[in-house]
CSV table of C-alpha atoms in Angstrom, one decimal:
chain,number,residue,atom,x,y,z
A,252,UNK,CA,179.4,-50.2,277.4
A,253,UNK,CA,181.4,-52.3,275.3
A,254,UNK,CA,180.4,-52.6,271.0
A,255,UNK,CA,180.0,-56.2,271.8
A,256,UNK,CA,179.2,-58.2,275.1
A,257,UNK,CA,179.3,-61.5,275.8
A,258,UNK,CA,177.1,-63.8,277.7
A,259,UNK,CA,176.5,-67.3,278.6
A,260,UNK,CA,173.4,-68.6,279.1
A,261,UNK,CA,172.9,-72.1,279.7
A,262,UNK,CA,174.1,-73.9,276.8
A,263,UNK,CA,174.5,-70.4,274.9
A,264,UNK,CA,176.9,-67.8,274.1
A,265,UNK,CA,174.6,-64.5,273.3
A,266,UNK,CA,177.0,-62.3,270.9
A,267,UNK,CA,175.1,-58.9,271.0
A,268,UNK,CA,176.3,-55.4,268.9
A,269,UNK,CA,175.8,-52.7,271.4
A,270,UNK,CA,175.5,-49.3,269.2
A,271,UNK,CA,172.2,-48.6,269.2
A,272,UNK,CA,173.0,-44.8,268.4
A,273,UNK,CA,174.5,-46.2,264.9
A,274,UNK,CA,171.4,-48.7,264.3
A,275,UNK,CA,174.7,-51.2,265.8
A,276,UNK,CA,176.5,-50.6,262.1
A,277,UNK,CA,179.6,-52.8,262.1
A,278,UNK,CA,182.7,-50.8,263.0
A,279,UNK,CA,185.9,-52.4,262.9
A,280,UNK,CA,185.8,-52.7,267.1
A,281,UNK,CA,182.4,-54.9,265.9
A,282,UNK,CA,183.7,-57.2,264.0
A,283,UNK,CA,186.6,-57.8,266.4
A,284,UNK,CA,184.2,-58.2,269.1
A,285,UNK,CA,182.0,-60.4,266.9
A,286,UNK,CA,185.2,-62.8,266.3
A,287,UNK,CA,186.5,-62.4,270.0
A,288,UNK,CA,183.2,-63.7,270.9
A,289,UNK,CA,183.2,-66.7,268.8
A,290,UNK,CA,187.0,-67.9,269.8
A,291,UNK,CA,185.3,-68.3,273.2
A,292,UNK,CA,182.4,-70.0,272.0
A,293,UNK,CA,184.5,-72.6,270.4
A,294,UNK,CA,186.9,-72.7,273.7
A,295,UNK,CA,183.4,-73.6,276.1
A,296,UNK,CA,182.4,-76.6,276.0
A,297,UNK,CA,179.4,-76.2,277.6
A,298,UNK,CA,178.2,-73.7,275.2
A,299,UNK,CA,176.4,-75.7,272.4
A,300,UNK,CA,175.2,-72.9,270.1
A,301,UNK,CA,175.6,-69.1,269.5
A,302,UNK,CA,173.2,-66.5,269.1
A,303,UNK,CA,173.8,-63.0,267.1
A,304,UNK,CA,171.1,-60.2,268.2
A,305,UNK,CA,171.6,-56.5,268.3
A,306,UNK,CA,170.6,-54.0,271.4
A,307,UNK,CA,167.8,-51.5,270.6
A,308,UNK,CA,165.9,-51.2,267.4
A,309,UNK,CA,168.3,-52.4,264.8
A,310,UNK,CA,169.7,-55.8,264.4
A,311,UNK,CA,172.8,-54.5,262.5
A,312,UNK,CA,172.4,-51.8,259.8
A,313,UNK,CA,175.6,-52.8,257.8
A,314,UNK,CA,179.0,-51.3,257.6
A,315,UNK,CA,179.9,-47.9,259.7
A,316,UNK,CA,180.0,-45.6,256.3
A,317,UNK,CA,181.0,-42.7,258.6
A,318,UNK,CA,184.1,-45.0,259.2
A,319,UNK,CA,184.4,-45.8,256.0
A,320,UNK,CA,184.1,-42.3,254.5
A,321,UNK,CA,187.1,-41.4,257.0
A,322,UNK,CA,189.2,-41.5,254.5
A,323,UNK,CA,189.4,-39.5,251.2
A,324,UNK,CA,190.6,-40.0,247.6
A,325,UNK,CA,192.6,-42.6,247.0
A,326,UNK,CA,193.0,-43.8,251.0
A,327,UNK,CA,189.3,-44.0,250.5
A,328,UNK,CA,189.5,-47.1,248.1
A,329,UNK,CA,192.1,-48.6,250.1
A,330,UNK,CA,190.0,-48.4,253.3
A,331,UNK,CA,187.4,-49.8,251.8
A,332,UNK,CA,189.0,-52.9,250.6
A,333,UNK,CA,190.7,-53.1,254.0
A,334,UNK,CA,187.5,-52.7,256.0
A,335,UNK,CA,185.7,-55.4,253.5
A,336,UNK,CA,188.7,-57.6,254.2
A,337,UNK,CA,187.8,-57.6,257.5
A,338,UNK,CA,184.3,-58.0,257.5
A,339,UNK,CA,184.8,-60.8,255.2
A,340,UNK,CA,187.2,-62.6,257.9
A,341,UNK,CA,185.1,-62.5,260.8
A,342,UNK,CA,181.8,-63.4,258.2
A,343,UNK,CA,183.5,-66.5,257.0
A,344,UNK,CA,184.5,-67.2,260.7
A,345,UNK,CA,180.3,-67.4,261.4
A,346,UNK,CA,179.8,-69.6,258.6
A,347,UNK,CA,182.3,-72.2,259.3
A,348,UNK,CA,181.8,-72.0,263.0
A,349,UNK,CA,181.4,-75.7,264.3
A,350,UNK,CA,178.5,-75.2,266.5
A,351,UNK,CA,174.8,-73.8,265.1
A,352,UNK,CA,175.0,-69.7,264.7
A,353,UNK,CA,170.9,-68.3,265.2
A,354,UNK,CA,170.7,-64.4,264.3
A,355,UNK,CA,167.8,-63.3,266.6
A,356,UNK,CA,166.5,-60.4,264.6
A,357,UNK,CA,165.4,-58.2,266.9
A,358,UNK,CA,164.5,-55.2,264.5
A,359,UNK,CA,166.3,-53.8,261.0
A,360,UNK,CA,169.1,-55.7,259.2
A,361,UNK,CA,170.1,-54.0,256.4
A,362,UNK,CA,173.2,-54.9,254.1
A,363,UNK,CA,175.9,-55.6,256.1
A,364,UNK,CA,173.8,-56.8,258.7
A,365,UNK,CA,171.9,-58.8,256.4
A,366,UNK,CA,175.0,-60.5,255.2
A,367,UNK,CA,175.8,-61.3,258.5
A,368,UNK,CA,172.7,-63.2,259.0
A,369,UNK,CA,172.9,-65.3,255.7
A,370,UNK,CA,176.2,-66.3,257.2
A,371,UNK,CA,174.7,-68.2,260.3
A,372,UNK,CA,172.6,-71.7,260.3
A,373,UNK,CA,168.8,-70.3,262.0
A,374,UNK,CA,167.1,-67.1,261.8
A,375,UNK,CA,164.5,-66.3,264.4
A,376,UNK,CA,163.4,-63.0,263.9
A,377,UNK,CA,160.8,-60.0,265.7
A,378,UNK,CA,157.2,-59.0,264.0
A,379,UNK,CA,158.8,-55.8,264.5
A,380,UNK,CA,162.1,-56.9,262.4
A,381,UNK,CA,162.7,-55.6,258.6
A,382,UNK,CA,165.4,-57.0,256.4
A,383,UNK,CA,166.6,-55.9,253.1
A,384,UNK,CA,170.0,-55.3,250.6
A,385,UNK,CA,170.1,-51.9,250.6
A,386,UNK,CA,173.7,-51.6,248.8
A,387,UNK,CA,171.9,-50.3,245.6
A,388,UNK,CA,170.1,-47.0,247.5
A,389,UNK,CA,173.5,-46.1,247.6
A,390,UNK,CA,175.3,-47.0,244.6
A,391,UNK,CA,177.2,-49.6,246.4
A,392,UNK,CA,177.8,-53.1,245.6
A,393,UNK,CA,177.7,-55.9,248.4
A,394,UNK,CA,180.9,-56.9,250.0
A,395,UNK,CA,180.4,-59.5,252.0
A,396,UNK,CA,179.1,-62.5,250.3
A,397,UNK,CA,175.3,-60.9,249.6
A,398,UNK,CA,175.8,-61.6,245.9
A,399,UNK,CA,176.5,-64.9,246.2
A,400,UNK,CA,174.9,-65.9,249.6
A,401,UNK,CA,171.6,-64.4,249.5
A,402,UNK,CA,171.0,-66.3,245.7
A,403,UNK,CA,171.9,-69.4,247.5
A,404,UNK,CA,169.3,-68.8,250.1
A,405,UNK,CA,166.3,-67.6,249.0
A,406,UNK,CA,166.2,-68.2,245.0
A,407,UNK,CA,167.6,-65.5,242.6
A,408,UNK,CA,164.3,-64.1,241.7
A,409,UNK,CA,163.7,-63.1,245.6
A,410,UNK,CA,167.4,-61.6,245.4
A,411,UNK,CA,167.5,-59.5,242.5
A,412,UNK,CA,164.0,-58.0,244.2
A,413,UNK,CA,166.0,-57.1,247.3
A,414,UNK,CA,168.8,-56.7,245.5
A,415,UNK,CA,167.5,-54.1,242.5
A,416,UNK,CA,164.7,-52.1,245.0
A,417,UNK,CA,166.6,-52.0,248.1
A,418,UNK,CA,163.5,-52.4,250.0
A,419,UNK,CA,163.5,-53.5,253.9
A,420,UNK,CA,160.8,-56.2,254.2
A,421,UNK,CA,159.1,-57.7,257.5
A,422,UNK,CA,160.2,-60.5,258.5
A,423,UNK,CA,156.7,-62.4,258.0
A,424,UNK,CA,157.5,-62.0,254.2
A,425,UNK,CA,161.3,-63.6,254.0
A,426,UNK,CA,159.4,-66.9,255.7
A,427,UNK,CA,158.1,-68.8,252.7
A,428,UNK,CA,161.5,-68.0,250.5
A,429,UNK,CA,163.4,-69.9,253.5
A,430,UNK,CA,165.5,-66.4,254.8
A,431,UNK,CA,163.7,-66.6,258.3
A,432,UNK,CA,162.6,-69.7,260.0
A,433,UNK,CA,160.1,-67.8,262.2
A,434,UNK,CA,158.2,-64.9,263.5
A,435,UNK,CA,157.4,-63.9,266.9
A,436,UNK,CA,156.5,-61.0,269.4
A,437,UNK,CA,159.5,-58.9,270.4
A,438,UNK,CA,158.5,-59.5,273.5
A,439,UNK,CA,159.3,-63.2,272.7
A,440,UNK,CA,162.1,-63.2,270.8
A,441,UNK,CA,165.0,-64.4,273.2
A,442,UNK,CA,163.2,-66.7,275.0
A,443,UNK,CA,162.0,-68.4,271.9
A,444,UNK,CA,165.9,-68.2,270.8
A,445,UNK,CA,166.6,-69.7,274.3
A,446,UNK,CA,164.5,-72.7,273.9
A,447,UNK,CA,165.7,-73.4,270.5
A,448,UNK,CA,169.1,-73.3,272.0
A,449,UNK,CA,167.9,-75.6,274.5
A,450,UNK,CA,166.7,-78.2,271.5
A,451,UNK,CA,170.1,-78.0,269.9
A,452,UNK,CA,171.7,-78.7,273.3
A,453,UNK,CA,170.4,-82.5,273.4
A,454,UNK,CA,171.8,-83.1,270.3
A,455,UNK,CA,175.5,-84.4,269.5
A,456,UNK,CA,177.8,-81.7,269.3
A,457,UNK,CA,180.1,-83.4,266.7
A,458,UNK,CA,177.3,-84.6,264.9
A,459,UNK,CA,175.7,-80.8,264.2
A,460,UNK,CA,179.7,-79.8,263.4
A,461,UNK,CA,179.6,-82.6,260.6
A,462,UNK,CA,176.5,-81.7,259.2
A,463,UNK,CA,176.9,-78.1,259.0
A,464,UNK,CA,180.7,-78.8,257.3
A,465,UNK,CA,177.9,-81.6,254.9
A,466,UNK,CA,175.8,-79.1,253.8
A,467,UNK,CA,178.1,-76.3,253.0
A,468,UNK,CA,180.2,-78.7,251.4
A,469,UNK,CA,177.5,-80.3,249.5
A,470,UNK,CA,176.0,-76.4,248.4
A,471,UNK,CA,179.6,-76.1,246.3
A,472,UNK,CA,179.4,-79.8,244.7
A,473,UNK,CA,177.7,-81.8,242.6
A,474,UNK,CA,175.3,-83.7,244.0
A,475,UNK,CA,177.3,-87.2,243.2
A,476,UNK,CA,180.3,-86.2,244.6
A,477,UNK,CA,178.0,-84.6,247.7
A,478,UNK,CA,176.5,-87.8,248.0
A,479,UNK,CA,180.1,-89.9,248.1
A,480,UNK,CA,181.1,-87.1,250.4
A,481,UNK,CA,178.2,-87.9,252.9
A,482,UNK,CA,179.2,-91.6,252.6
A,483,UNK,CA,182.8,-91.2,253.3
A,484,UNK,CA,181.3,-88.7,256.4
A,485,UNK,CA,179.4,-91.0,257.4
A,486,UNK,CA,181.4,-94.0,258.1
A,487,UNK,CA,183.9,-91.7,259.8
A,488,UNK,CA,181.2,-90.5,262.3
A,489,UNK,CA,180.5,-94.5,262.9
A,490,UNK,CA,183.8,-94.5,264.6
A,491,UNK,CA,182.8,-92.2,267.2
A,492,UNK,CA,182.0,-92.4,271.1
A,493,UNK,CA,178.2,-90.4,270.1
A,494,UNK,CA,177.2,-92.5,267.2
A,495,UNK,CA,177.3,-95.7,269.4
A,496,UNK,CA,176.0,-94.0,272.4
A,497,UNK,CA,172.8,-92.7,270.1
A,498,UNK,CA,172.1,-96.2,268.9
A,499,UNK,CA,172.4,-97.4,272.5
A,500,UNK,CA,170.4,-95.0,273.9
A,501,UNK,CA,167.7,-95.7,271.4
A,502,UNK,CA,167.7,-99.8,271.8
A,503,UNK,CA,167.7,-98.9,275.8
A,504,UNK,CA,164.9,-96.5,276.0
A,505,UNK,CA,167.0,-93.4,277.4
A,506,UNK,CA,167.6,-90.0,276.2
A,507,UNK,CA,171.4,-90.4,274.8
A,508,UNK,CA,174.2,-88.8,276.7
A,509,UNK,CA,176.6,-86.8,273.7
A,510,UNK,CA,180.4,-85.9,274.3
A,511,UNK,CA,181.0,-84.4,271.1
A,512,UNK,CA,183.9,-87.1,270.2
């Protein structure tokens, strides 16, 4: 069994770690695998969203420390910043992925993991699933974005919680601060997932990309120059093939047929 397999279903590409003897920690071969998976999302056409899940009982438990640990004295440093070079590639690769990234949480995300997640656009996650920081039960400091992500996503009173106890929390609790979108049986997860890939699928490919680039954009600006930003977006999007085929389809009565140009 590969780290990372790669499946298309429908109008999904399903990017699922495969160590569940190492709670699927990311080892280098992960994160390639992770990226390899996402160069052929962007490649299908057909595939309208991604979705990041884990095999077994952990979503992704963070980085591989054993891997990490490899190395000693001073290689040990240098490893480090190597390996959170990489991690920090293939996360920056999720977050400005064109098409809508969902993390179906299927059990523990931890760190790493949970830096992954905050990465993507949707989480969906299992009653069963627990997510927390965890850097600081260590005496390690977040590498991949946690600091300044998680902040961003949930409010930097939630953070510093996760942040300063290291506690994993269900899922049900990281609803109301807006880190999950919604809880259901593990028994439900993926086809829940699937159907909210399904959802996505009617809607215009290049109009999801130009949102998603919107609100990240918009998250590092002003909200003036955000606003102008939008505008300027806006009247570029006017120009395309699914803008006038929305407003036709609406003034026709018919479910609108997208091309993504």
């Amino acid at each position: 069994m590969t780290e990372v397999s790669y499946e298309t279903r429908s109008s999904g590409a399903w990017i699922r770690i495969n160590r569940p003897e190492a709670m699927n920690a990311l080892s280098r071969e992960v994160l390639d695998g992770i990226m390899a998976g996402l160069e052929k999302a962007r490649e299908d056409e057909a595939v309208r969203a991604v979705v990041l899940t884990g095999t077994g009982k952990a979503f992704c438990a963070g980085a591989d420390l054993k891997e990490v640990l490899s190395f000693r004295g001073e290689e040990l440093v240098r490893g480090h910043r190597e390996f959170l070079a990489h991690a920090n590639t293939v996360f920056d690769a999720v977050e400005m992925f064109p098409k809508p990234v969902i993390s179906a949480v299927n059990g523990l995300a931890l760190a790493g993991g949970l830096e992954l997640i905050l990465c993507g656009d949707l989480v969906i996650a299992s009653e069963t699933a627990r997510l927390g920081d965890a850097h600081a039960n260590y005496g390690i400091l977040p590498g991949g974005g946690g600091s300044v992500r998680l902040p961003r996503t949930v409010g930097p009173t939630m953070a510093n919680y996760l942040f300063f106890t290291g506690e994993f929390l269900p899922a049900s609790r990281l609803v109301a601060c807006g880190l999950v979108n919604e809880v259901v049986p593990p028994d439900k997860l993926e086809t829940r997932v699937a159907e909210l890939v399904e959802v996505i699928a009617t809607k215009s490919p290049l109009g999801l990309a130009r949102l998603k680039q919107l609100v990240r954009d918009g998250l590092a600006q002003e909200v003036p120059t955000g606003v102008r930003l939008e505008l300027l977006t806006s009247e570029a999007h006017a120009h395309s093939h699914d803008f006038v085929e929305g407003l036709t389809a609406f003034s026709e009565g018919r479910s609108p047929k997208f091309l993504g140009r």
